[in-house]
XYZ file of C-alpha atoms in Angstrom:
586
model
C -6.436 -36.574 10.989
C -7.529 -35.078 7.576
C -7.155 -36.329 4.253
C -8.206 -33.317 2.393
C -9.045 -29.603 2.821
C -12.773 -28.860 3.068
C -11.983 -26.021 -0.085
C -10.609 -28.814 -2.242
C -14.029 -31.545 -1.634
C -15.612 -31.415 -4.885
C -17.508 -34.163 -7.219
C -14.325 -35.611 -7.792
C -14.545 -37.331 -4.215
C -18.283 -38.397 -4.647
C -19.164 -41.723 -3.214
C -15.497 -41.568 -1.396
C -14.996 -41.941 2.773
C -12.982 -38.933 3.640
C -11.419 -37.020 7.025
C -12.178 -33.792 7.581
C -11.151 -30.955 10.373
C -11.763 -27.729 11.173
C -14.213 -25.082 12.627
C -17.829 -24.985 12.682
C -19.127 -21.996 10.763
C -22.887 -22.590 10.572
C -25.459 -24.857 12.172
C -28.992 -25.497 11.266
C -31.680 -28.158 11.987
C -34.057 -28.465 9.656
C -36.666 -30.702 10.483
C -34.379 -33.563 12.495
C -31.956 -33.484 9.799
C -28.820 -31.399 11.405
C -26.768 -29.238 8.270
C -23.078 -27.437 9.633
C -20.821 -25.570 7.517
C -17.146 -26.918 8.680
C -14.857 -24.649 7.749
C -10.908 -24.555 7.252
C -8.201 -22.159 5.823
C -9.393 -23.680 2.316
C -12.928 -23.274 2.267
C -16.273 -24.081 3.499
C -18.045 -27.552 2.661
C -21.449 -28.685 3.880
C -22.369 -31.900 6.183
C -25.413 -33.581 6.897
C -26.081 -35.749 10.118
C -29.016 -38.023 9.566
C -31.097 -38.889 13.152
C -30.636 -42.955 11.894
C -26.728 -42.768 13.917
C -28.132 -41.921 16.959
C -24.452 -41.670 18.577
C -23.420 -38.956 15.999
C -26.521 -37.070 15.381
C -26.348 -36.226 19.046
C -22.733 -34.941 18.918
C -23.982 -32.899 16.062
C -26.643 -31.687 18.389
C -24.795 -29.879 20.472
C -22.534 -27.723 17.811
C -21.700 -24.652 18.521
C -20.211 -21.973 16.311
C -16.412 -22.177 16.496
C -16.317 -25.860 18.047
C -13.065 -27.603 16.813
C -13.887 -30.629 15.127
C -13.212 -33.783 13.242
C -15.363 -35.575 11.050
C -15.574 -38.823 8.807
C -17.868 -38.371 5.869
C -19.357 -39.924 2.854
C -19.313 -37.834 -0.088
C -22.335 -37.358 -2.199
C -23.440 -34.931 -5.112
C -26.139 -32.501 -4.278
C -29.364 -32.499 -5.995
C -29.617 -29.349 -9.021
C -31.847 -27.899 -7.276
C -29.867 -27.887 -4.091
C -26.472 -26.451 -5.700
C -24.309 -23.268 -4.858
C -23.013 -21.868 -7.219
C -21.259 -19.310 -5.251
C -19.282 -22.232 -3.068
C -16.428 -24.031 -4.509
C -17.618 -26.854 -2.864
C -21.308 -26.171 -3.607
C -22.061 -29.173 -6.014
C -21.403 -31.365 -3.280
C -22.087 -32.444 0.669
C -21.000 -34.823 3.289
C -22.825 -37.712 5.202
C -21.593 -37.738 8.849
C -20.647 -40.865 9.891
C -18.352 -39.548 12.460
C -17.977 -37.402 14.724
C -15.446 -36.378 17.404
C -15.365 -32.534 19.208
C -11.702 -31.619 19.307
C -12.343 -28.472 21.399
C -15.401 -26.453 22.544
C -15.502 -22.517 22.177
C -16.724 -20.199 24.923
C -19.227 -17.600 23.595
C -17.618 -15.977 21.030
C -16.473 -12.147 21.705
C -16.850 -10.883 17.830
C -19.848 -11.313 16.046
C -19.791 -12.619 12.459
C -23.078 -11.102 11.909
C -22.276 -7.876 12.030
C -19.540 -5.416 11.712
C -16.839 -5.465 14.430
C -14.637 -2.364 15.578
C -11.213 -2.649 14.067
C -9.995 -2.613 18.212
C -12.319 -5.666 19.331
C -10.977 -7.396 15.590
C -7.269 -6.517 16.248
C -7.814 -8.014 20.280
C -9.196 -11.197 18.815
C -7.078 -11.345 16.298
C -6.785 -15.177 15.915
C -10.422 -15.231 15.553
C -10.850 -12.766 13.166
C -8.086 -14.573 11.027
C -10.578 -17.444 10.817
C -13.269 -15.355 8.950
C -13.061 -17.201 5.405
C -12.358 -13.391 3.851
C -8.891 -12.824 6.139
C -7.693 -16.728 5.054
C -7.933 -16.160 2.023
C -6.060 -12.909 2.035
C -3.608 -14.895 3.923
C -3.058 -17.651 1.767
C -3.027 -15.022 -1.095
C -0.195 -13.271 0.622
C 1.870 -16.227 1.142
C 1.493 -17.323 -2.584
C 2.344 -13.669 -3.967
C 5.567 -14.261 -1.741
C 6.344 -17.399 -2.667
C 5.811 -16.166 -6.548
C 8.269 -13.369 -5.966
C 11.038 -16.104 -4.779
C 10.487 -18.187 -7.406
C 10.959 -15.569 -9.818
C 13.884 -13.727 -8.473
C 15.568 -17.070 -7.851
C 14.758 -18.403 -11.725
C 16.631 -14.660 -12.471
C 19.635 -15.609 -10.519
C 19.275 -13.111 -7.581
C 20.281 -13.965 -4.266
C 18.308 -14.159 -0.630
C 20.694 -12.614 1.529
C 19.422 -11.744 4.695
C 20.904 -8.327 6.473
C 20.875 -7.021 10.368
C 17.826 -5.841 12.078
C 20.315 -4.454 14.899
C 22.306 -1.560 13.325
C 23.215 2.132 13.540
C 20.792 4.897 13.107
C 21.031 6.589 9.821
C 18.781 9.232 8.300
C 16.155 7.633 5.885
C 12.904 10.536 6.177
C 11.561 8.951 9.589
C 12.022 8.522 13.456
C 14.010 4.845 14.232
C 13.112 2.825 16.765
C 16.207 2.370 18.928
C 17.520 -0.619 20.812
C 19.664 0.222 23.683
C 22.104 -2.098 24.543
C 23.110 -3.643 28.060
C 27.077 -4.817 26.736
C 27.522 -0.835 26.240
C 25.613 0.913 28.170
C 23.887 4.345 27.270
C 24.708 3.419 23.204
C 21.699 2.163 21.077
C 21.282 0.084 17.820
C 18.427 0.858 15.268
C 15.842 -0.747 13.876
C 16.361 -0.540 10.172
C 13.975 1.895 8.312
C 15.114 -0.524 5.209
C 18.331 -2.658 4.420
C 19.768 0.527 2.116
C 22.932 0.792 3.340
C 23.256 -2.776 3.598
C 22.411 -3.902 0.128
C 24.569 -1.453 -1.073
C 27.535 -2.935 0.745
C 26.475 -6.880 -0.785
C 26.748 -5.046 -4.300
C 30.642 -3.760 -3.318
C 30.928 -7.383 -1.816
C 30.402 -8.665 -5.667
C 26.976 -10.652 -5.360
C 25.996 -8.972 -8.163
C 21.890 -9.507 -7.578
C 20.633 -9.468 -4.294
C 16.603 -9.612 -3.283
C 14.845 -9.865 0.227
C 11.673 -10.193 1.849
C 12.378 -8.425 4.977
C 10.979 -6.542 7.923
C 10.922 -2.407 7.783
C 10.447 -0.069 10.531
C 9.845 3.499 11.089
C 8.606 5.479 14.208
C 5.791 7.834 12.115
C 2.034 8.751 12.456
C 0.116 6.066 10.755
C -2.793 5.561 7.990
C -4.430 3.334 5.907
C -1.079 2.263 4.383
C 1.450 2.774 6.952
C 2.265 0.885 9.666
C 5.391 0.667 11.872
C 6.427 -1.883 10.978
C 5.824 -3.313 7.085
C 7.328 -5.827 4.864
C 9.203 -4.532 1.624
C 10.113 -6.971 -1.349
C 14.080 -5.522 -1.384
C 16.345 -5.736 -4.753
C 19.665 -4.520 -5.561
C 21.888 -5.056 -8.764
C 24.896 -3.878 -9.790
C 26.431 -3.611 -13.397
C 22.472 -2.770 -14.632
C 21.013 0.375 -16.044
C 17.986 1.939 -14.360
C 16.363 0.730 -17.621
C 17.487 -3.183 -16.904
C 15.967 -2.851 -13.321
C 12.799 -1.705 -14.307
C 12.090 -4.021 -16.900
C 13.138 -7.033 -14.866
C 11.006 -5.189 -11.763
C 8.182 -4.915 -14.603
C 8.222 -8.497 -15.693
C 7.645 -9.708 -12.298
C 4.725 -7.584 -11.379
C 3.352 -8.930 -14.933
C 3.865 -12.039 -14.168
C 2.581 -11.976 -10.673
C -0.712 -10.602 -12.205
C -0.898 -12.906 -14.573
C -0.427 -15.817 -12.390
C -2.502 -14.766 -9.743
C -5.159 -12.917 -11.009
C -5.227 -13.724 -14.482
C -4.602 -9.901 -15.803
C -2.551 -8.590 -18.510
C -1.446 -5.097 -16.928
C 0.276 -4.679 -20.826
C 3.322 -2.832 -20.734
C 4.304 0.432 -18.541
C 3.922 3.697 -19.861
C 6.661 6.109 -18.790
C 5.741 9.788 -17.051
C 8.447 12.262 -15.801
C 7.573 13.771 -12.701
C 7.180 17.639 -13.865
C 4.433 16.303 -16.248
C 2.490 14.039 -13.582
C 2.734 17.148 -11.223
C 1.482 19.215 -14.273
C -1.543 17.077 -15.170
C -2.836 15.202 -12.002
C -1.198 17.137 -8.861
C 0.368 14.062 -8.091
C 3.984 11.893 -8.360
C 1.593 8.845 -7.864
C -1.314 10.017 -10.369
C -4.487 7.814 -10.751
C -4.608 7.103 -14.438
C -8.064 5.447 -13.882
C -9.902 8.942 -13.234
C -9.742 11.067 -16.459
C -9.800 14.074 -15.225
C -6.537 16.226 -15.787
C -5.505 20.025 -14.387
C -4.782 22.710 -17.175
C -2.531 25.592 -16.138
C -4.212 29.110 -16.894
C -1.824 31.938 -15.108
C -0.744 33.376 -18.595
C -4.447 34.314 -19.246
C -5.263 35.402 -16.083
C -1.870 37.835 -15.241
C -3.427 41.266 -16.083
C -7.166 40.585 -14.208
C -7.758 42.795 -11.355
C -9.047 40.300 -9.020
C -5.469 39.503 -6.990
C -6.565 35.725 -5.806
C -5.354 34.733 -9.522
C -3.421 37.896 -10.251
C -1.150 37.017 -7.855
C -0.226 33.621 -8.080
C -0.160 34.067 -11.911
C 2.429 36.597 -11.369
C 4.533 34.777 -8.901
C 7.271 32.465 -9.906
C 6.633 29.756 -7.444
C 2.830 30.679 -8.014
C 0.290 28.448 -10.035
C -3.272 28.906 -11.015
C -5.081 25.566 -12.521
C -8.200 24.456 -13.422
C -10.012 21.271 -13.111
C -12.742 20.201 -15.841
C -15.542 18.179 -14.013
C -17.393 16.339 -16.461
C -21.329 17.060 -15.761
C -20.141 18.713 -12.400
C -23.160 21.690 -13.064
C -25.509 19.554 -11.560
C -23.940 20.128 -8.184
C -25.339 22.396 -5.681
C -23.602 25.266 -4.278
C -23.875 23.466 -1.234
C -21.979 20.312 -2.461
C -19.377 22.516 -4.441
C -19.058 24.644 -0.842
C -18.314 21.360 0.947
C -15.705 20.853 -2.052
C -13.827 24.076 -1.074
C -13.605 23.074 2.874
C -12.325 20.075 1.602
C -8.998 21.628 -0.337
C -8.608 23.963 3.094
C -7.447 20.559 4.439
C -4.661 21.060 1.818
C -3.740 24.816 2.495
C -5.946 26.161 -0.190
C -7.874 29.555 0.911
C -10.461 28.756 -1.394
C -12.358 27.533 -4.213
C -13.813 29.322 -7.021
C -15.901 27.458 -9.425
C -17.730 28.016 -13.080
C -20.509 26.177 -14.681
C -20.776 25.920 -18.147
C -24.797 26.093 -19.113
C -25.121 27.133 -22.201
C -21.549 27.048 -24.339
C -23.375 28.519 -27.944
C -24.324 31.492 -25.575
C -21.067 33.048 -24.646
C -20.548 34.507 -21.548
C -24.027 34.605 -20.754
C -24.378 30.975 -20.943
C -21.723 30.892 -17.591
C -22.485 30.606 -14.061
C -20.175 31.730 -11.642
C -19.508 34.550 -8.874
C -16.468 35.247 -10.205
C -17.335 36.075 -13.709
C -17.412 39.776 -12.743
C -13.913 39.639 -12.454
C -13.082 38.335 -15.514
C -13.663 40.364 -19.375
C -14.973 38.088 -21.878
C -11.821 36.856 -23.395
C -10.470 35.955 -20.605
C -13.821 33.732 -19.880
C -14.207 32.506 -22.926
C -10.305 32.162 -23.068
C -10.055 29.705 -19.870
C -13.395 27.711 -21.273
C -11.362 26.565 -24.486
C -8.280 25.744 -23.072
C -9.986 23.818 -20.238
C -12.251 21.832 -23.039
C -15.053 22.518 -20.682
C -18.876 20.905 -22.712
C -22.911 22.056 -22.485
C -23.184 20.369 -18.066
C -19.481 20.614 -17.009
C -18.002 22.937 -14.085
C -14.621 24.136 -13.796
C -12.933 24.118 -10.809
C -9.902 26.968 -10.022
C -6.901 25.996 -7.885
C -4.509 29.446 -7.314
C -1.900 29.857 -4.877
C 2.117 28.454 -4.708
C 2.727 25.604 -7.078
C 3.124 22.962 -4.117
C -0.430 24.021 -2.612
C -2.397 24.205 -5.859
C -0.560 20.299 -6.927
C -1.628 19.137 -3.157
C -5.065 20.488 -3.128
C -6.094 20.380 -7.069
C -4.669 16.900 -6.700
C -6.502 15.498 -4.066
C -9.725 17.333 -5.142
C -9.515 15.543 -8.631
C -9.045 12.460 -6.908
C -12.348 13.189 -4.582
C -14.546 14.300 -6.971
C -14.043 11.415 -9.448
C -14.833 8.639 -6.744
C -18.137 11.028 -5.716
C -19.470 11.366 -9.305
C -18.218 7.841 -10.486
C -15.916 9.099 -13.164
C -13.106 6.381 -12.279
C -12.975 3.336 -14.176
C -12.356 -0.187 -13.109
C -9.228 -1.133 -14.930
C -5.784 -1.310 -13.543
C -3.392 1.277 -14.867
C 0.635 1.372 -14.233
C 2.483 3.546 -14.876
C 6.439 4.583 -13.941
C 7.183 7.927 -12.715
C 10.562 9.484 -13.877
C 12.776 12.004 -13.728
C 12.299 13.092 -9.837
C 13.979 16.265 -8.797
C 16.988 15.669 -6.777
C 16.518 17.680 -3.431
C 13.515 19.652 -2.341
C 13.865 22.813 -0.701
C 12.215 23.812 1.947
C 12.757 26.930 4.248
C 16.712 27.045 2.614
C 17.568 23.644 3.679
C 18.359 20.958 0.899
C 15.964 17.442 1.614
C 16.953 14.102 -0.658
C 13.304 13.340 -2.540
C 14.155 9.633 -2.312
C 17.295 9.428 -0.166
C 21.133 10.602 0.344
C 22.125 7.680 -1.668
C 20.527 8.305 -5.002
C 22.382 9.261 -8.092
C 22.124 12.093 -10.799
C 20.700 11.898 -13.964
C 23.518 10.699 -15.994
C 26.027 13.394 -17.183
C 25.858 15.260 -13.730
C 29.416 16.080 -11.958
C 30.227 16.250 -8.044
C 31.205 19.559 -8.525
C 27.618 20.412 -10.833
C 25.450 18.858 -8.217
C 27.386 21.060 -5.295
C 27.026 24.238 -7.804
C 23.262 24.235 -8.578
C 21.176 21.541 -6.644
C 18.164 22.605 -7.227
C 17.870 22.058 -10.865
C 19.487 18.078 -11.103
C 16.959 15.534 -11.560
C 17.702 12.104 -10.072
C 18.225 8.529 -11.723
C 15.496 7.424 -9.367
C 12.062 5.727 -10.896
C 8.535 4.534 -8.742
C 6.351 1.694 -10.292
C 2.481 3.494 -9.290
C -1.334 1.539 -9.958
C -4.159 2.647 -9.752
C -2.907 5.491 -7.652
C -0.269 3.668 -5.323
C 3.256 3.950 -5.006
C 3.976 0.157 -5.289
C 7.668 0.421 -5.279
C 10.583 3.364 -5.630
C 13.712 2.886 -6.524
C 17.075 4.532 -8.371
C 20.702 4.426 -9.337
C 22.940 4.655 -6.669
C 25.894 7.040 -5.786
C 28.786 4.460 -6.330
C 31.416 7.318 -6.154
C 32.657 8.873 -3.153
C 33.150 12.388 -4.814
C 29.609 12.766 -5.821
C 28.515 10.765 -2.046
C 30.423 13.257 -0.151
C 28.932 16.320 -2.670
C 25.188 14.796 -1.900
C 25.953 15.110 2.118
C 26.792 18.939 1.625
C 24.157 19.794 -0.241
C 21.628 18.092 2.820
C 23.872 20.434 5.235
C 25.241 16.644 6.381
C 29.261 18.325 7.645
C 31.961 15.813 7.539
C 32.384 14.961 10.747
C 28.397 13.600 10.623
C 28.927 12.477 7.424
C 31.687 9.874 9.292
C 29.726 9.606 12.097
C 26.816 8.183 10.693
C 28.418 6.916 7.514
C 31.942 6.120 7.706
C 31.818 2.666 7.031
C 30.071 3.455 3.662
C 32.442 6.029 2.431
C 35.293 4.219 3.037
C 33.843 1.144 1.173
C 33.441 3.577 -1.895
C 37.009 3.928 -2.003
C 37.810 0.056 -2.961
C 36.389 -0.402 -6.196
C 33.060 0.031 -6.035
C 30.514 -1.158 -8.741
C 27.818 1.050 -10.506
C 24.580 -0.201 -9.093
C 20.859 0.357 -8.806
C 17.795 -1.544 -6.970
C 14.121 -1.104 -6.011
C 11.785 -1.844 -3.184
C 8.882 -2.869 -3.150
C 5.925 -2.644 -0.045
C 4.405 -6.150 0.114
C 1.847 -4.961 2.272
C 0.701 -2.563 -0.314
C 0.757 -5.030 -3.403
C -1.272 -7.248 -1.783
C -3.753 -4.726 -0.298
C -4.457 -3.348 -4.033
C -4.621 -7.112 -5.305
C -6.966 -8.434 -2.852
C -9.018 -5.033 -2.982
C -8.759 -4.565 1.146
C -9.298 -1.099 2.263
C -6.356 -1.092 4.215
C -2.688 -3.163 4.688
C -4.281 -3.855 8.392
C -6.353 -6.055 6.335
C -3.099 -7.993 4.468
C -1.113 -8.456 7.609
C -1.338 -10.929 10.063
C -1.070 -9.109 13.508
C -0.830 -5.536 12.496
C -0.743 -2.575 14.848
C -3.674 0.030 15.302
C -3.676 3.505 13.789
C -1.811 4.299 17.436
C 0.735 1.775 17.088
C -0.435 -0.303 19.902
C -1.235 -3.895 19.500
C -4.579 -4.976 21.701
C -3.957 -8.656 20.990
C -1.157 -8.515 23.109
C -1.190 -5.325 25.135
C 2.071 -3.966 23.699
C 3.674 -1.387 24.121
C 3.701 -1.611 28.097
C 6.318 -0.437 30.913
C 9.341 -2.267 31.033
C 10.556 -4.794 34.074
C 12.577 -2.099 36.392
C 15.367 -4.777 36.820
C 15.646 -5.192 32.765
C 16.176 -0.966 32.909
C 18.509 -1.484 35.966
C 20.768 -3.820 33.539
C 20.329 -1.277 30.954
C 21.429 1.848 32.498
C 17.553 3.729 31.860
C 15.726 5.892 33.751
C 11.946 6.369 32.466
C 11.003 9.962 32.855
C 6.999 10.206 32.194
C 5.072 13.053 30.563
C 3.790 15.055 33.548
């Protein structure tokens, strides 16, 4: 039916018959002479119908928008004056010489005028998917995808697929369970990601293993969460943490390169203390150039206790944030500032402008100057950098809440005043503390398969936890975690010390990972992987404002799908066969 894509007519084709199918986008009569925009996952080319075939013109008469349709066509080069420059196929057009309607469309339930709610878009999804904007973030995706084969393949890793039924094992969120009808009242898992699994194909010997699989985890969504998301998986064994990255770092180069014609350069390495210390952050926005500066030592002995105390506390920080020109805000916009960081926890935010720098302490503006003696003033100006126009911004409470707030704030304030530029800037984050603690209980940062730093002993990491950094390493643009990875426990001493240290006891630790242990025990390899989230890749390199945008038939920010009404009740004979009883909410 079609010998070419309507994208791919250009003047190439000119003065050649060709078939073309597709949608109608756009129809206009202009003076007897009928113009449509046909439309196909490709692109958009223009036809004209010329009243002289009677039989065809009338056909085109009665286009509607969305009509299904095939067409025969002369090809034929636009006038100058008459060509788009912003359509691929703009220096060209189509006479109609035939004409057939392959389907009609009912009035259309989204407008393409106008903006559509995300619910009526997600409903209609296969007409949404037709919008020239979605196809091409389609065909994007599937040629980042088929990039990432290519390459892993031409590096001699493996497509191994792994189950999507398997046991529930504790990965950071809720599973989805499957319960079975063979044995009744048991359940398999949906996996959160193939972690277990790919570590078991590295003790099986395949030595480089990749994937492009389905994740899925039962959590509260957002712009970059879904339930369930696609993750580019990798495992190695016999490499160094340093081998994986730069083989991780070549492809994302590559894929750049190839598909958006960027050089991202090489990666600069960050641990994680020092992207906490400067930008709040483990996934810091290198783009924005603002940076916090820690202050506590100069502010230990002032009377006023919001930055006393903090500056006196061990798990305490006080930090300041440099705005650049920020004194032309108003007290109102620098107010609406400090309700924002109460979303984080912060009780506050106090605030300095720097007028007049030549003029001392009189050339400051702030309510909180009476608190502070000159040197300390003049003390927290210098060390901030702070120029003639800027404001200061303080962040004081415990470490985590000043990093969360201060972090978020600096991120805020540089997209309001246009401070962060348009480049795209990588980085790899390092160094990650083992385990967090929080209220006395031991949680993995990454998961309970990660390895020490290199060095660390079982019986070290079960004697002081809190201080061991991990071999674990995340690949972050612009902002976004792109992918985490690490080096993997490959020792069932230092496995079985991890588990104790999360408060996992034996028996659970054989409960939920028996099988794993015991394949520790036969001679298994050092190795180390990464994962990346497609979704997210392609979101950043297609600039969409959310992964909803990059998927096909995503779920809403509920987790319902309104395409296809799911999820709904289950057939009572299906939960009969299954041994379930649905108990409701009341």
């Amino acid at each position: 039916m079609r010998t070419v894509y309507c994208g791919q007519v250009t003047k190439e084709l000119v003065d050649q018959e060709i078939n073309l199918v597709g949608w109608i986008n756009r129809r206009r009569d202009l003076g007897g002479v009928i113009f449509i925009d046909l439309r196909d996952r490709e692109g958009i080319v223009q036809v004209v119908f010329d009243p002289d075939r009677e039989d065809v013109f009338s056909t085109a008469n009665s286009l509607r928008n969305e009509f299904c349709v095939r067409l025969k066509g002369r090809v034929r080069a636009r006038p100058d004056s008459q060509i788009n420059s912003d359509m691929r196929t703009g220096e060209v057009e189509l006479l109609g010489l035939e004409l057939e309607i392959l389907n009609r469309s009912a009035p259309l339930p989204l407008d393409s005028n106008q903006d559509n709610s995300e619910e009526q878009r997600l409903k209609y999804r296969y007409l949404d998917l037709r919008r020239p904007e979605m196809s091409e973030r389609m065909v994007f995706r599937a040629k980042v995808t088929g990039f990432v084969r290519r390459f892993m393949e031409d590096n001699g890793f493996l497509d191994i697929e792994t189950p999507i039924l398997t046991k529930a094992t504790p990965e950071g969120a809720r599973d989805y369970l499957v319960p079975s009808r063979t044995h009744k009242g048991q359940f398999f898992a949906l996996p959160q990601s193939p972690q277990i699994f790919k570590q078991l194909l590295m003790m099986s010997g395949m030595d480089r293993y990749y994937q492009i699989v389905k994740c899925f985890r039962d959590e509260d969504l957002r712009a970059d969460r879904q339930p369930e998301f696609t993750q580019i998986d990798i495992e190695t064994s016999f490499m160094s943490s340093d081998e994986v990255m730069a083989v991780t770092e070549q492809m994302v180069r590559e894929l750049f390169v190839s598909m958006l014609d960027i050089d991202l350069g090489e990666f600069p390495q960050m641990t994680y203390a020092e992207a906490m210390r400067l930008y709040g952050s483990d996934k810091p926005d290198l783009r924005n150039p603002m940076q916090l500066v820690d202050v506590a030592d100069l502010l230990k002995d002032v009377e006023f206790k919001v930055f006393s105390g903090p500056a006196n506390d061990e798990k305490g920080r006080v930090a300041v944030l440099r705005v650049p020109g920020g004194a032309t805000l108003s007290r109102k916009q620098i107010d609406d500032y400090g309700k924002y960081v109460g979303i984080y926890g912060a009780k506050g935010l106090a605030w300095m402008k720097v007028n007049d720098l030549a003029a001392g302490v009189e050339g400051l503006q702030s309510p909180i100057l009476k608190f502070l003696n000159e040197e300390v003033a003049k003390g927290i100006v210098e060390r901030s950098g702070a120029q003639d126009g800027d404001l200061i911004l303080f962040g004081a409470d415990k470490a985590n809440v000043v990093c969360e707030a201060m972090g978020a704030l600096r991120l805020k304030v540089g997209e309001d005043l246009g401070l962060v530029s348009d480049e795209w800037k990588p980085l790899w984050v390092v160094d990650f503390p083992m385990f967090e603690e929080v209220d006395g209980q031991f949680h993995a940062i990454h998961h309970p398969f990660t390895a020490p730093v290199a060095g660390v002993s079982a019986e070290q990491l079960a004697a002081s936890p809190a201080g061991v950094l991990s071999n674990a390493y995340d690949m972050v643009l612009n902002g976004c975690e792109l992918g985490g990875g690490s080096v993997r426990i490959h020792k069932q001493d230092m496995q079985a010390a991890a588990f104790k240290v999360l408060g996992i006891s034996d028996e659970e630790a054989q409960e939920k990972f028996g099988f794993l242990l015991e394949a520790l025990q036969y001679g298994a390899p050092p190795h180390a992987g990464l994962a990346f989230g497609l979704d997210r890749l392609v979101m950043l390199m297609t600039g969409a404002s959310s992964i909803r945008d990059v998927m096909a038939f995503p779920k809403t920010a509920t987790a319902a799908c309104p395409l296809t009404s799911a999820p709904s009740a289950a057939n009572p004979v299906a939960l009969e066969e299954l041994a379930l009883n649905v108990k409701l909410p009341e």
